[in-house]
Amino acid sequence: MSVLSSLKKAFKSDGSQNFPNDLESLWMPFSANKHFKKNPRIISRAKGMYYYTPSGDQILDGVAGLWCCNAGHSRKPIVEAIKRQAEELDFAPAFNMGHPKSFQLSSKLSQMAPKGFNHVFFGNSGSEAVESALKIALSYWREKGQESKKILIGRNRGYHGTNFGGVSVGGIEKNRAQFNKFLPEVYHLSDTHNLDKNAYSKGQPNWGDELTNELNVMIEKHGSENIAAVIVEPVAGSTGVLIPPKNYLNKLKKICSDNKILLIFDEVITGFGRLGKSFASEYFNITPDLICLAKGINSGTVPMGAVLVQDEIYNAFMDKEEKMIDLFHGYTYSAHPLACAASLAALKLYEDEGLFERANKLSNYWEDAIHSLKGLRNVIDIRNLGLIGAVELEPIKGKPTKRAYNVLCEAFFNQKTLLRVTGDIVALSPPLIIEKSQIDQLVENLKITLQQTE
Ligand SMILES: Cc1ncc(COP(=O)(O)O)c(C=O)c1O
């Protein structure tokens, strides 16, 4: 009997069960396809803090889906807004046409954003937000008559999605190795992750701000007149939760400002309450020039990405004679009506339930809870900020990433918990509606998982 048919047999067939007919046809992204298909982890329903498998197992969501469902799952106001929108206006062309909610949403996001970000450019994902921000940065300098400013600077272990621009400025070698050409003239700062100096830091580490000097060195070498922008995640998420050292981001900002280099914050993960504020820019009190958003923008319900744009940048394009096209960039689904409706409903829900403030208030409890895992076998670091946490594991010799992957499987099947793993790091980022008792449960489930995983 095939794995699939034996699994199907094991599930109750009461109509609510919907186990798929075929696993082979789907090529799963960023996945161990062959391993998964031998013993699939299927989730078919979600509500609040939980996912449910086709057989009805309740899975505690420790990662807000994939860092995105900040309001929890299948929340009624968002679901209703999407339904209403689908009935009223299913799609509207975005080029030279508008629909009301795209303007309402951009106004709303501008109100939430730090001062000066009065313009929004929409795409459909974090990768597209990054791609759009990089293009806006490069074309801004052309508009200003400074065409030599073409160099982009990213950071090692940065993740900026999977498009060619984002992978170029991103700092993950493996994401480049399978492919050929990338953007030329891209350099990378060092990452700030250093276990000798920063292990078990609670909140922002004390060591590492001096690494910003590398930017000064790059400027000296390449000339600020040739550098367009620096892009960083305020807190790097996808490469294992790397918390910025104290003063690091301020210093980066100052060097950029002093040298007329744009600073792009990729807030695809840190936006919408993850750190207890609307944006990390607000949390750290640092104003970049462009901010990339996605995920929590509509609590992960409909694909959407966005770039918040400072007035100075937008005006560089608009304070000129009228053109037929101001920016040669955009997407069929930019500001899709369903995504906009979902976002307006999600932002209202965040406000109505005070979810960002809730995350802020829970962050100390969260910190204590996850640091209680110190001392468990294979644990070599624990770190946290806001409602983000990570537990780093000693890799199995010769098999990097395998231990964390085993933890993911063990947690799902035996502790009914959804985790995210990256490298040998377990990343945690629960929906902002999490209760203290559920934090305790999550940490207990992870503890048992770690005790039971080789
Ligand atoms: C900081 C950051 N930027 C960009 C992306 C890419 O987003 P998407 O997967 O929606 O394209 C991610 C995804 O995790 C991210 O964490």
Short mmCIF file of C-alpha atoms and ligand atoms in Angstrom, two decimals:
data_model
loop_
_atom_site.label_atom_id
_atom_site.label_comp_id
_atom_site.label_asym_id
_atom_site.label_seq_id
_atom_site.Cartn_x
_atom_site.Cartn_y
_atom_site.Cartn_z
CA MET A 1 0.00 0.00 0.00
CA SER A 2 1.34 3.46 -0.87
CA VAL A 3 2.08 5.96 1.89
CA LEU A 4 -0.76 8.09 0.62
CA SER A 5 -3.40 5.38 0.62
CA SER A 6 -2.36 4.11 4.05
CA LEU A 7 -2.56 7.67 5.37
CA LYS A 8 -5.95 8.17 3.76
CA LYS A 9 -7.17 4.98 5.37
CA ALA A 10 -6.05 6.24 8.75
CA PHE A 11 -8.15 9.39 8.44
CA LYS A 12 -11.79 9.40 9.42
CA SER A 13 -13.83 10.11 6.30
CA ASP A 14 -16.67 12.25 7.62
CA GLY A 15 -16.71 14.79 4.82
CA SER A 16 -14.67 17.35 6.77
CA GLN A 17 -11.56 15.36 5.94
CA ASN A 18 -9.83 16.38 2.78
CA PHE A 19 -6.61 14.55 2.36
CA PRO A 20 -5.12 15.20 -1.08
CA ASN A 21 -5.32 12.64 -3.89
CA ASP A 22 -1.81 13.07 -5.10
CA LEU A 23 1.37 14.41 -3.57
CA GLU A 24 3.73 13.97 -6.49
CA SER A 25 2.39 16.71 -8.75
CA LEU A 26 3.22 19.52 -6.34
CA TRP A 27 6.82 20.76 -6.33
CA MET A 28 7.00 22.29 -2.88
CA PRO A 29 9.07 25.45 -2.46
CA PHE A 30 12.16 25.49 -0.21
CA SER A 31 11.29 21.95 0.88
CA ALA A 32 12.67 18.44 1.27
CA ASN A 33 10.13 17.15 -1.27
CA LYS A 34 11.15 13.49 -1.15
CA HIS A 35 11.28 13.29 2.63
CA PHE A 36 8.01 15.16 3.04
CA LYS A 37 6.16 12.90 0.64
CA LYS A 38 7.19 9.80 2.59
CA ASN A 39 5.45 11.15 5.69
CA PRO A 40 3.52 14.31 4.85
CA ARG A 41 2.60 17.04 7.27
CA ILE A 42 -0.76 18.29 6.03
CA ILE A 43 -2.78 21.08 7.59
CA SER A 44 -6.27 21.58 6.27
CA ARG A 45 -7.97 24.03 8.62
CA ALA A 46 -7.03 26.82 11.01
CA LYS A 47 -8.65 28.87 13.75
CA GLY A 48 -7.11 31.37 16.15
CA MET A 49 -3.84 29.96 17.53
CA TYR A 50 -4.26 26.53 15.96
CA TYR A 51 -3.96 24.57 12.78
CA TYR A 52 -5.82 21.29 12.29
CA THR A 53 -4.74 18.23 10.35
CA PRO A 54 -7.20 16.31 8.14
CA SER A 55 -7.52 13.75 10.96
CA GLY A 56 -8.47 16.51 13.39
CA ASP A 57 -5.22 16.90 15.35
CA GLN A 58 -4.90 20.39 16.81
CA ILE A 59 -1.48 21.95 16.09
CA LEU A 60 -0.28 24.90 18.14
CA ASP A 61 1.05 27.56 15.79
CA GLY A 62 4.41 28.78 17.08
CA VAL A 63 5.29 30.78 13.97
CA ALA A 64 2.15 32.60 12.81
CA GLY A 65 2.08 30.35 9.75
CA LEU A 66 5.31 31.68 8.30
CA TRP A 67 5.77 34.89 10.28
CA CYS A 68 2.60 36.32 8.79
CA CYS A 69 -0.70 35.51 10.53
CA ASN A 70 -0.22 38.12 13.24
CA ALA A 71 -3.92 38.29 14.12
CA GLY A 72 -4.20 34.50 14.36
CA HIS A 73 -6.02 32.33 11.87
CA SER A 74 -9.28 32.66 9.95
CA ARG A 75 -10.33 35.73 11.90
CA LYS A 76 -13.93 36.61 11.12
CA PRO A 77 -13.56 40.34 10.31
CA ILE A 78 -10.84 39.58 7.77
CA VAL A 79 -12.66 36.60 6.28
CA GLU A 80 -15.86 38.63 5.92
CA ALA A 81 -14.02 41.54 4.32
CA ILE A 82 -12.46 39.22 1.72
CA LYS A 83 -15.85 37.64 0.96
CA ARG A 84 -17.56 41.02 0.58
CA GLN A 85 -14.77 42.31 -1.63
CA ALA A 86 -14.88 39.26 -3.90
CA GLU A 87 -18.58 39.89 -4.47
CA GLU A 88 -18.23 43.64 -4.99
CA LEU A 89 -15.05 43.97 -7.06
CA ASP A 90 -12.99 40.88 -7.79
CA PHE A 91 -10.18 42.53 -9.71
CA ALA A 92 -9.26 45.98 -10.94
CA PRO A 93 -6.40 46.81 -13.29
CA ALA A 94 -3.64 48.64 -11.49
CA PHE A 95 -2.05 50.46 -14.44
CA ASN A 96 -3.63 53.85 -15.08
CA MET A 97 -6.75 52.73 -13.17
CA GLY A 98 -7.63 52.80 -9.50
CA HIS A 99 -10.09 51.34 -7.04
CA PRO A 100 -11.10 52.93 -3.74
CA LYS A 101 -9.50 50.48 -1.33
CA SER A 102 -6.02 50.84 -2.85
CA PHE A 103 -6.10 54.54 -1.98
CA GLN A 104 -7.69 53.92 1.41
CA LEU A 105 -5.03 51.38 2.26
CA SER A 106 -2.11 53.53 1.14
CA SER A 107 -3.47 56.41 3.27
CA LYS A 108 -3.88 54.09 6.23
CA LEU A 109 -0.36 52.69 5.91
CA SER A 110 1.06 56.22 5.58
CA GLN A 111 -0.72 57.21 8.79
CA MET A 112 0.78 54.24 10.61
CA ALA A 113 4.26 54.78 9.20
CA PRO A 114 6.98 57.00 10.64
CA LYS A 115 6.71 60.66 9.63
CA GLY A 116 7.43 61.42 5.98
CA PHE A 117 6.38 58.08 4.51
CA ASN A 118 3.38 59.39 2.63
CA HIS A 119 3.52 57.10 -0.39
CA VAL A 120 3.06 53.37 -0.92
CA PHE A 121 3.93 51.11 -3.86
CA PHE A 122 2.19 47.71 -3.89
CA GLY A 123 3.30 44.26 -5.01
CA ASN A 124 2.28 40.74 -4.04
CA SER A 125 4.97 39.41 -1.74
CA GLY A 126 7.99 40.28 0.31
CA SER A 127 10.22 39.41 -2.64
CA GLU A 128 8.34 41.86 -4.83
CA ALA A 129 8.45 44.55 -2.15
CA VAL A 130 12.22 44.18 -2.08
CA GLU A 131 12.49 44.15 -5.86
CA SER A 132 10.36 47.29 -6.02
CA ALA A 133 12.39 49.05 -3.33
CA LEU A 134 15.69 48.29 -5.06
CA LYS A 135 14.35 49.59 -8.38
CA ILE A 136 12.92 52.70 -6.72
CA ALA A 137 16.29 53.35 -5.05
CA LEU A 138 18.25 52.97 -8.28
CA SER A 139 15.85 55.05 -10.34
CA TYR A 140 15.65 57.73 -7.63
CA TRP A 141 19.33 58.52 -8.14
CA ARG A 142 18.82 58.69 -11.90
CA GLU A 143 15.94 61.10 -11.38
CA LYS A 144 18.28 63.19 -9.23
CA GLY A 145 20.87 63.18 -12.01
CA GLN A 146 23.30 60.98 -10.04
CA GLU A 147 23.41 57.98 -12.34
CA SER A 148 26.73 56.77 -10.99
CA LYS A 149 25.01 55.69 -7.77
CA LYS A 150 24.42 52.04 -8.69
CA ILE A 151 26.10 49.93 -6.04
CA LEU A 152 23.81 48.08 -3.65
CA ILE A 153 25.00 46.87 -0.26
CA GLY A 154 23.37 44.02 1.63
CA ARG A 155 24.51 41.92 4.54
CA ASN A 156 25.65 38.34 5.03
CA ARG A 157 22.82 36.16 6.27
CA GLY A 158 20.34 38.73 5.03
CA TYR A 159 17.20 37.31 3.42
CA HIS A 160 15.33 39.51 0.99
CA GLY A 161 13.21 36.99 -0.84
CA THR A 162 13.87 34.99 -3.94
CA ASN A 163 13.82 37.33 -6.93
CA PHE A 164 17.15 38.02 -8.60
CA GLY A 165 17.55 41.45 -6.97
CA GLY A 166 16.62 40.19 -3.53
CA VAL A 167 18.89 37.17 -3.81
CA SER A 168 21.74 39.42 -4.99
CA VAL A 169 21.58 41.71 -1.98
CA GLY A 170 20.68 38.78 0.28
CA GLY A 171 23.50 37.05 2.04
CA ILE A 172 22.69 33.38 1.59
CA GLU A 173 25.18 31.69 -0.68
CA LYS A 174 22.99 28.60 -1.12
CA ASN A 175 20.21 30.73 -2.62
CA ARG A 176 22.63 31.81 -5.34
CA ALA A 177 24.60 28.64 -5.91
CA GLN A 178 22.01 26.83 -8.07
CA PHE A 179 21.67 29.73 -10.49
CA ASN A 180 23.87 31.81 -12.72
CA LYS A 181 24.09 35.56 -13.00
CA PHE A 182 23.06 38.07 -10.37
CA LEU A 183 23.08 41.83 -10.06
CA PRO A 184 26.57 43.19 -10.57
CA GLU A 185 28.04 45.71 -8.14
CA VAL A 186 26.64 44.30 -4.95
CA TYR A 187 28.66 44.03 -1.74
CA HIS A 188 27.84 42.55 1.64
CA LEU A 189 28.51 43.68 5.18
CA SER A 190 29.31 41.04 7.78
CA ASP A 191 26.44 39.69 9.80
CA THR A 192 26.43 40.36 13.52
CA HIS A 193 25.97 36.79 14.68
CA ASN A 194 28.86 35.73 16.87
CA LEU A 195 28.20 33.11 19.52
CA ASP A 196 31.48 33.78 21.30
CA LYS A 197 30.38 37.35 21.96
CA ASN A 198 26.58 37.27 21.88
CA ALA A 199 25.30 33.86 22.98
CA TYR A 200 22.25 33.90 25.26
CA SER A 201 21.74 37.65 24.92
CA LYS A 202 18.36 38.76 26.14
CA GLY A 203 17.12 41.37 23.71
CA GLN A 204 19.77 43.33 21.80
CA PRO A 205 23.34 42.05 22.21
CA ASN A 206 26.00 44.39 23.60
CA TRP A 207 28.64 43.42 21.06
CA GLY A 208 28.65 44.12 17.34
CA ASP A 209 27.91 47.78 16.58
CA GLU A 210 31.52 48.28 15.50
CA LEU A 211 30.79 46.09 12.47
CA THR A 212 29.13 49.15 10.93
CA ASN A 213 32.68 50.42 10.30
CA GLU A 214 32.76 48.02 7.38
CA LEU A 215 30.35 50.36 5.63
CA ASN A 216 32.82 53.22 6.07
CA VAL A 217 35.51 51.03 4.53
CA MET A 218 33.27 50.21 1.56
CA ILE A 219 32.46 53.88 1.07
CA GLU A 220 36.14 54.75 1.11
CA LYS A 221 36.88 52.02 -1.41
CA HIS A 222 33.99 52.53 -3.85
CA GLY A 223 33.06 56.17 -3.24
CA SER A 224 29.70 57.31 -1.88
CA GLU A 225 28.99 58.83 -5.29
CA ASN A 226 28.75 55.25 -6.58
CA ILE A 227 26.62 53.70 -3.84
CA ALA A 228 22.84 53.79 -4.17
CA ALA A 229 21.54 52.00 -1.11
CA VAL A 230 22.11 49.75 1.85
CA ILE A 231 19.44 47.15 2.59
CA VAL A 232 19.09 45.29 5.88
CA GLU A 233 16.42 43.54 7.90
CA PRO A 234 16.23 45.40 11.23
CA VAL A 235 16.00 41.93 12.80
CA ALA A 236 17.10 39.21 10.41
CA GLY A 237 14.44 36.51 10.59
CA SER A 238 14.77 33.85 7.96
CA THR A 239 18.44 33.12 8.58
CA GLY A 240 17.81 32.32 12.19
CA VAL A 241 16.76 35.43 14.11
CA LEU A 242 19.78 37.69 14.31
CA ILE A 243 19.03 40.54 16.69
CA PRO A 244 20.81 43.81 15.88
CA PRO A 245 23.43 44.77 18.48
CA LYS A 246 22.74 47.89 20.52
CA ASN A 247 23.50 51.05 18.47
CA TYR A 248 24.15 49.03 15.31
CA LEU A 249 21.16 50.32 13.34
CA ASN A 250 21.62 53.95 14.50
CA LYS A 251 25.21 53.87 13.36
CA LEU A 252 24.26 52.37 10.01
CA LYS A 253 21.65 55.08 9.56
CA LYS A 254 24.11 57.85 10.42
CA ILE A 255 26.73 56.60 7.99
CA CYS A 256 24.10 56.34 5.24
CA SER A 257 22.76 59.85 5.92
CA ASP A 258 26.24 61.39 6.12
CA ASN A 259 27.12 59.86 2.76
CA LYS A 260 23.81 60.34 0.94
CA ILE A 261 23.17 56.62 0.65
CA LEU A 262 19.58 55.38 0.91
CA LEU A 263 18.82 53.03 3.76
CA ILE A 264 16.19 50.37 3.04
CA PHE A 265 14.68 48.49 5.96
CA ASP A 266 13.25 45.16 4.93
CA GLU A 267 10.43 44.87 7.46
CA VAL A 268 8.67 41.94 5.86
CA ILE A 269 8.91 40.13 9.19
CA THR A 270 9.29 42.96 11.68
CA GLY A 271 6.32 44.99 10.41
CA PHE A 272 2.87 44.92 11.99
CA GLY A 273 3.50 44.37 15.65
CA ARG A 274 6.15 41.69 15.74
CA LEU A 275 8.29 43.93 17.97
CA GLY A 276 5.34 45.50 19.78
CA LYS A 277 5.14 48.54 17.49
CA SER A 278 3.73 49.08 14.02
CA PHE A 279 7.21 48.84 12.50
CA ALA A 280 10.75 48.13 13.66
CA SER A 281 11.62 51.64 12.47
CA GLU A 282 9.34 52.92 15.23
CA TYR A 283 10.66 50.40 17.75
CA PHE A 284 14.27 51.40 17.14
CA ASN A 285 13.35 55.04 16.48
CA ILE A 286 15.25 55.06 13.21
CA THR A 287 13.86 56.48 10.00
CA PRO A 288 15.12 54.73 6.88
CA ASP A 289 14.30 55.94 3.34
CA LEU A 290 12.27 52.97 2.14
CA ILE A 291 10.48 50.25 4.10
CA CYS A 292 9.54 46.87 2.61
CA LEU A 293 6.39 45.22 3.93
CA ALA A 294 4.40 42.02 3.35
CA LYS A 295 3.20 39.09 5.51
CA GLY A 296 1.46 40.81 8.47
CA ILE A 297 0.13 43.49 6.14
CA ASN A 298 -3.09 41.50 5.97
CA SER A 299 -2.26 38.85 8.52
CA GLY A 300 -1.08 36.50 5.79
CA THR A 301 -4.50 36.05 4.22
CA VAL A 302 -4.01 37.27 0.63
CA PRO A 303 -0.61 37.68 -1.07
CA MET A 304 0.51 41.30 -0.77
CA GLY A 305 3.72 43.29 -0.47
CA ALA A 306 4.33 47.02 -0.26
CA VAL A 307 7.05 49.63 -0.12
CA LEU A 308 6.63 52.68 2.08
CA VAL A 309 8.30 55.57 0.32
CA GLN A 310 9.60 58.82 1.82
CA ASP A 311 8.24 62.07 0.35
CA GLU A 312 11.70 63.11 -0.84
CA ILE A 313 11.94 59.99 -3.00
CA TYR A 314 8.41 60.14 -4.42
CA ASN A 315 8.76 63.86 -5.10
CA ALA A 316 11.94 63.29 -7.08
CA PHE A 317 9.73 61.51 -9.61
CA MET A 318 6.68 63.76 -9.38
CA ASP A 319 8.13 67.29 -9.09
CA LYS A 320 8.69 67.29 -12.82
CA GLU A 321 6.68 67.71 -15.98
CA GLU A 322 3.97 65.07 -16.43
CA LYS A 323 5.16 61.81 -17.96
CA MET A 324 3.20 58.94 -19.42
CA ILE A 325 4.97 56.49 -17.07
CA ASP A 326 6.82 57.63 -13.95
CA LEU A 327 8.25 54.27 -12.91
CA PHE A 328 8.69 51.40 -15.36
CA HIS A 329 7.71 48.79 -12.82
CA GLY A 330 4.54 47.20 -11.44
CA TYR A 331 2.46 44.06 -11.26
CA THR A 332 -0.89 42.89 -12.62
CA TYR A 333 -1.95 42.25 -9.05
CA SER A 334 -0.48 45.41 -7.46
CA ALA A 335 -3.01 46.51 -4.82
CA HIS A 336 -5.32 43.62 -5.64
CA PRO A 337 -8.80 44.41 -4.26
CA LEU A 338 -8.97 41.25 -2.14
CA ALA A 339 -5.54 41.92 -0.62
CA CYS A 340 -6.47 45.55 0.09
CA ALA A 341 -9.79 44.60 1.69
CA ALA A 342 -8.02 41.97 3.79
CA SER A 343 -5.37 44.47 4.82
CA LEU A 344 -7.85 47.19 5.83
CA ALA A 345 -9.71 44.61 7.93
CA ALA A 346 -6.51 43.23 9.46
CA LEU A 347 -5.18 46.68 10.36
CA LYS A 348 -8.52 47.50 12.01
CA LEU A 349 -8.44 44.23 13.91
CA TYR A 350 -4.89 44.91 15.10
CA GLU A 351 -6.11 48.28 16.38
CA ASP A 352 -9.42 47.11 17.85
CA GLU A 353 -7.69 44.36 19.81
CA GLY A 354 -4.57 46.38 20.62
CA LEU A 355 -2.44 43.53 19.31
CA PHE A 356 0.81 45.47 18.88
CA GLU A 357 0.62 46.71 22.45
CA ARG A 358 -0.26 43.19 23.52
CA ALA A 359 2.91 41.90 21.84
CA ASN A 360 4.87 44.59 23.61
CA LYS A 361 3.42 43.63 27.00
CA LEU A 362 4.03 39.93 26.43
CA SER A 363 7.64 40.33 25.34
CA ASN A 364 9.18 40.01 28.83
CA TYR A 365 7.15 36.91 29.61
CA TRP A 366 8.17 35.54 26.22
CA GLU A 367 11.84 36.26 26.89
CA ASP A 368 11.80 34.45 30.25
CA ALA A 369 9.88 31.52 28.81
CA ILE A 370 12.18 30.79 25.92
CA HIS A 371 15.38 31.40 27.88
CA SER A 372 14.19 28.68 30.28
CA LEU A 373 15.30 26.20 27.60
CA LYS A 374 18.94 26.99 28.32
CA GLY A 375 20.87 23.89 29.33
CA LEU A 376 18.84 21.40 27.30
CA ARG A 377 20.95 19.08 25.23
CA ASN A 378 22.24 20.40 21.91
CA VAL A 379 21.12 23.96 22.71
CA ILE A 380 23.95 26.42 22.06
CA ASP A 381 22.12 29.75 22.02
CA ILE A 382 18.77 31.36 22.74
CA ARG A 383 17.85 34.86 21.60
CA ASN A 384 14.77 37.04 21.48
CA LEU A 385 13.23 40.42 20.74
CA GLY A 386 9.58 41.44 20.83
CA LEU A 387 7.60 38.29 20.05
CA ILE A 388 10.45 36.70 18.14
CA GLY A 389 12.66 33.98 19.53
CA ALA A 390 15.25 31.46 18.40
CA VAL A 391 16.91 28.39 19.81
CA GLU A 392 20.14 27.47 18.07
CA LEU A 393 21.24 23.85 18.11
CA GLU A 394 24.62 22.22 17.75
CA PRO A 395 24.61 20.72 14.23
CA ILE A 396 24.98 16.96 13.82
CA LYS A 397 28.55 16.36 12.64
CA GLY A 398 28.67 16.21 8.86
CA LYS A 399 24.91 16.76 8.57
CA PRO A 400 24.21 20.46 9.01
CA THR A 401 20.49 21.40 9.26
CA LYS A 402 19.42 17.78 9.91
CA ARG A 403 19.00 18.17 13.66
CA ALA A 404 16.68 21.16 13.37
CA TYR A 405 14.71 19.42 10.63
CA ASN A 406 14.27 16.42 12.93
CA VAL A 407 13.02 18.83 15.60
CA LEU A 408 10.47 20.25 13.15
CA CYS A 409 9.13 16.76 12.36
CA GLU A 410 9.13 15.58 15.97
CA ALA A 411 7.36 18.75 17.12
CA PHE A 412 4.67 18.41 14.48
CA PHE A 413 3.92 14.72 14.77
CA ASN A 414 4.42 14.15 18.48
CA GLN A 415 4.01 17.52 20.18
CA LYS A 416 1.38 18.91 17.80
CA THR A 417 3.31 22.11 17.37
CA LEU A 418 4.29 24.07 14.28
CA LEU A 419 7.84 25.41 14.37
CA ARG A 420 10.03 27.03 11.73
CA VAL A 421 13.57 25.84 11.30
CA THR A 422 16.35 27.43 9.35
CA GLY A 423 19.84 25.98 9.34
CA ASP A 424 20.11 24.41 12.79
CA ILE A 425 18.02 27.11 14.37
CA VAL A 426 14.46 26.82 15.62
CA ALA A 427 12.68 30.14 15.04
CA LEU A 428 9.57 31.16 16.95
CA SER A 429 7.14 33.97 16.14
CA PRO A 430 3.63 33.18 17.35
CA PRO A 431 0.48 35.06 16.40
CA LEU A 432 0.18 38.19 18.54
CA ILE A 433 -3.03 36.83 20.09
CA ILE A 434 -1.07 34.17 21.98
CA GLU A 435 -2.02 33.76 25.64
CA LYS A 436 0.55 33.28 28.41
CA SER A 437 -0.70 29.73 28.93
CA GLN A 438 -0.07 29.05 25.23
CA ILE A 439 3.46 30.47 25.52
CA ASP A 440 4.01 28.00 28.36
CA GLN A 441 2.59 25.20 26.23
CA LEU A 442 4.73 26.14 23.23
CA VAL A 443 7.89 26.20 25.31
CA GLU A 444 6.99 22.93 27.07
CA ASN A 445 6.31 21.25 23.71
CA LEU A 446 9.65 22.49 22.40
CA LYS A 447 11.38 21.29 25.55
CA ILE A 448 9.98 17.77 25.18
CA THR A 449 10.80 17.84 21.48
CA LEU A 450 14.42 18.79 22.16
CA GLN A 451 14.69 16.09 24.83
CA GLN A 452 13.40 13.49 22.39
CA THR A 453 15.37 14.49 19.30
CA GLU A 454 18.83 13.08 18.74
C1 LIG B 1 12.93 39.94 5.46
C2 LIG B 1 12.24 39.24 4.34
N1 LIG B 1 12.21 39.80 3.13
C3 LIG B 1 11.60 39.23 2.09
C4 LIG B 1 10.98 38.01 2.24
C5 LIG B 1 10.32 37.37 1.07
O1 LIG B 1 8.95 37.37 1.23
P1 LIG B 1 8.04 36.46 0.27
O2 LIG B 1 8.31 35.05 0.65
O3 LIG B 1 6.65 36.92 0.59
O4 LIG B 1 8.42 36.75 -1.12
C6 LIG B 1 10.99 37.39 3.49
C7 LIG B 1 10.34 36.09 3.68
O5 LIG B 1 10.41 35.46 4.70
C8 LIG B 1 11.64 38.01 4.56
O6 LIG B 1 11.70 37.44 5.76
#
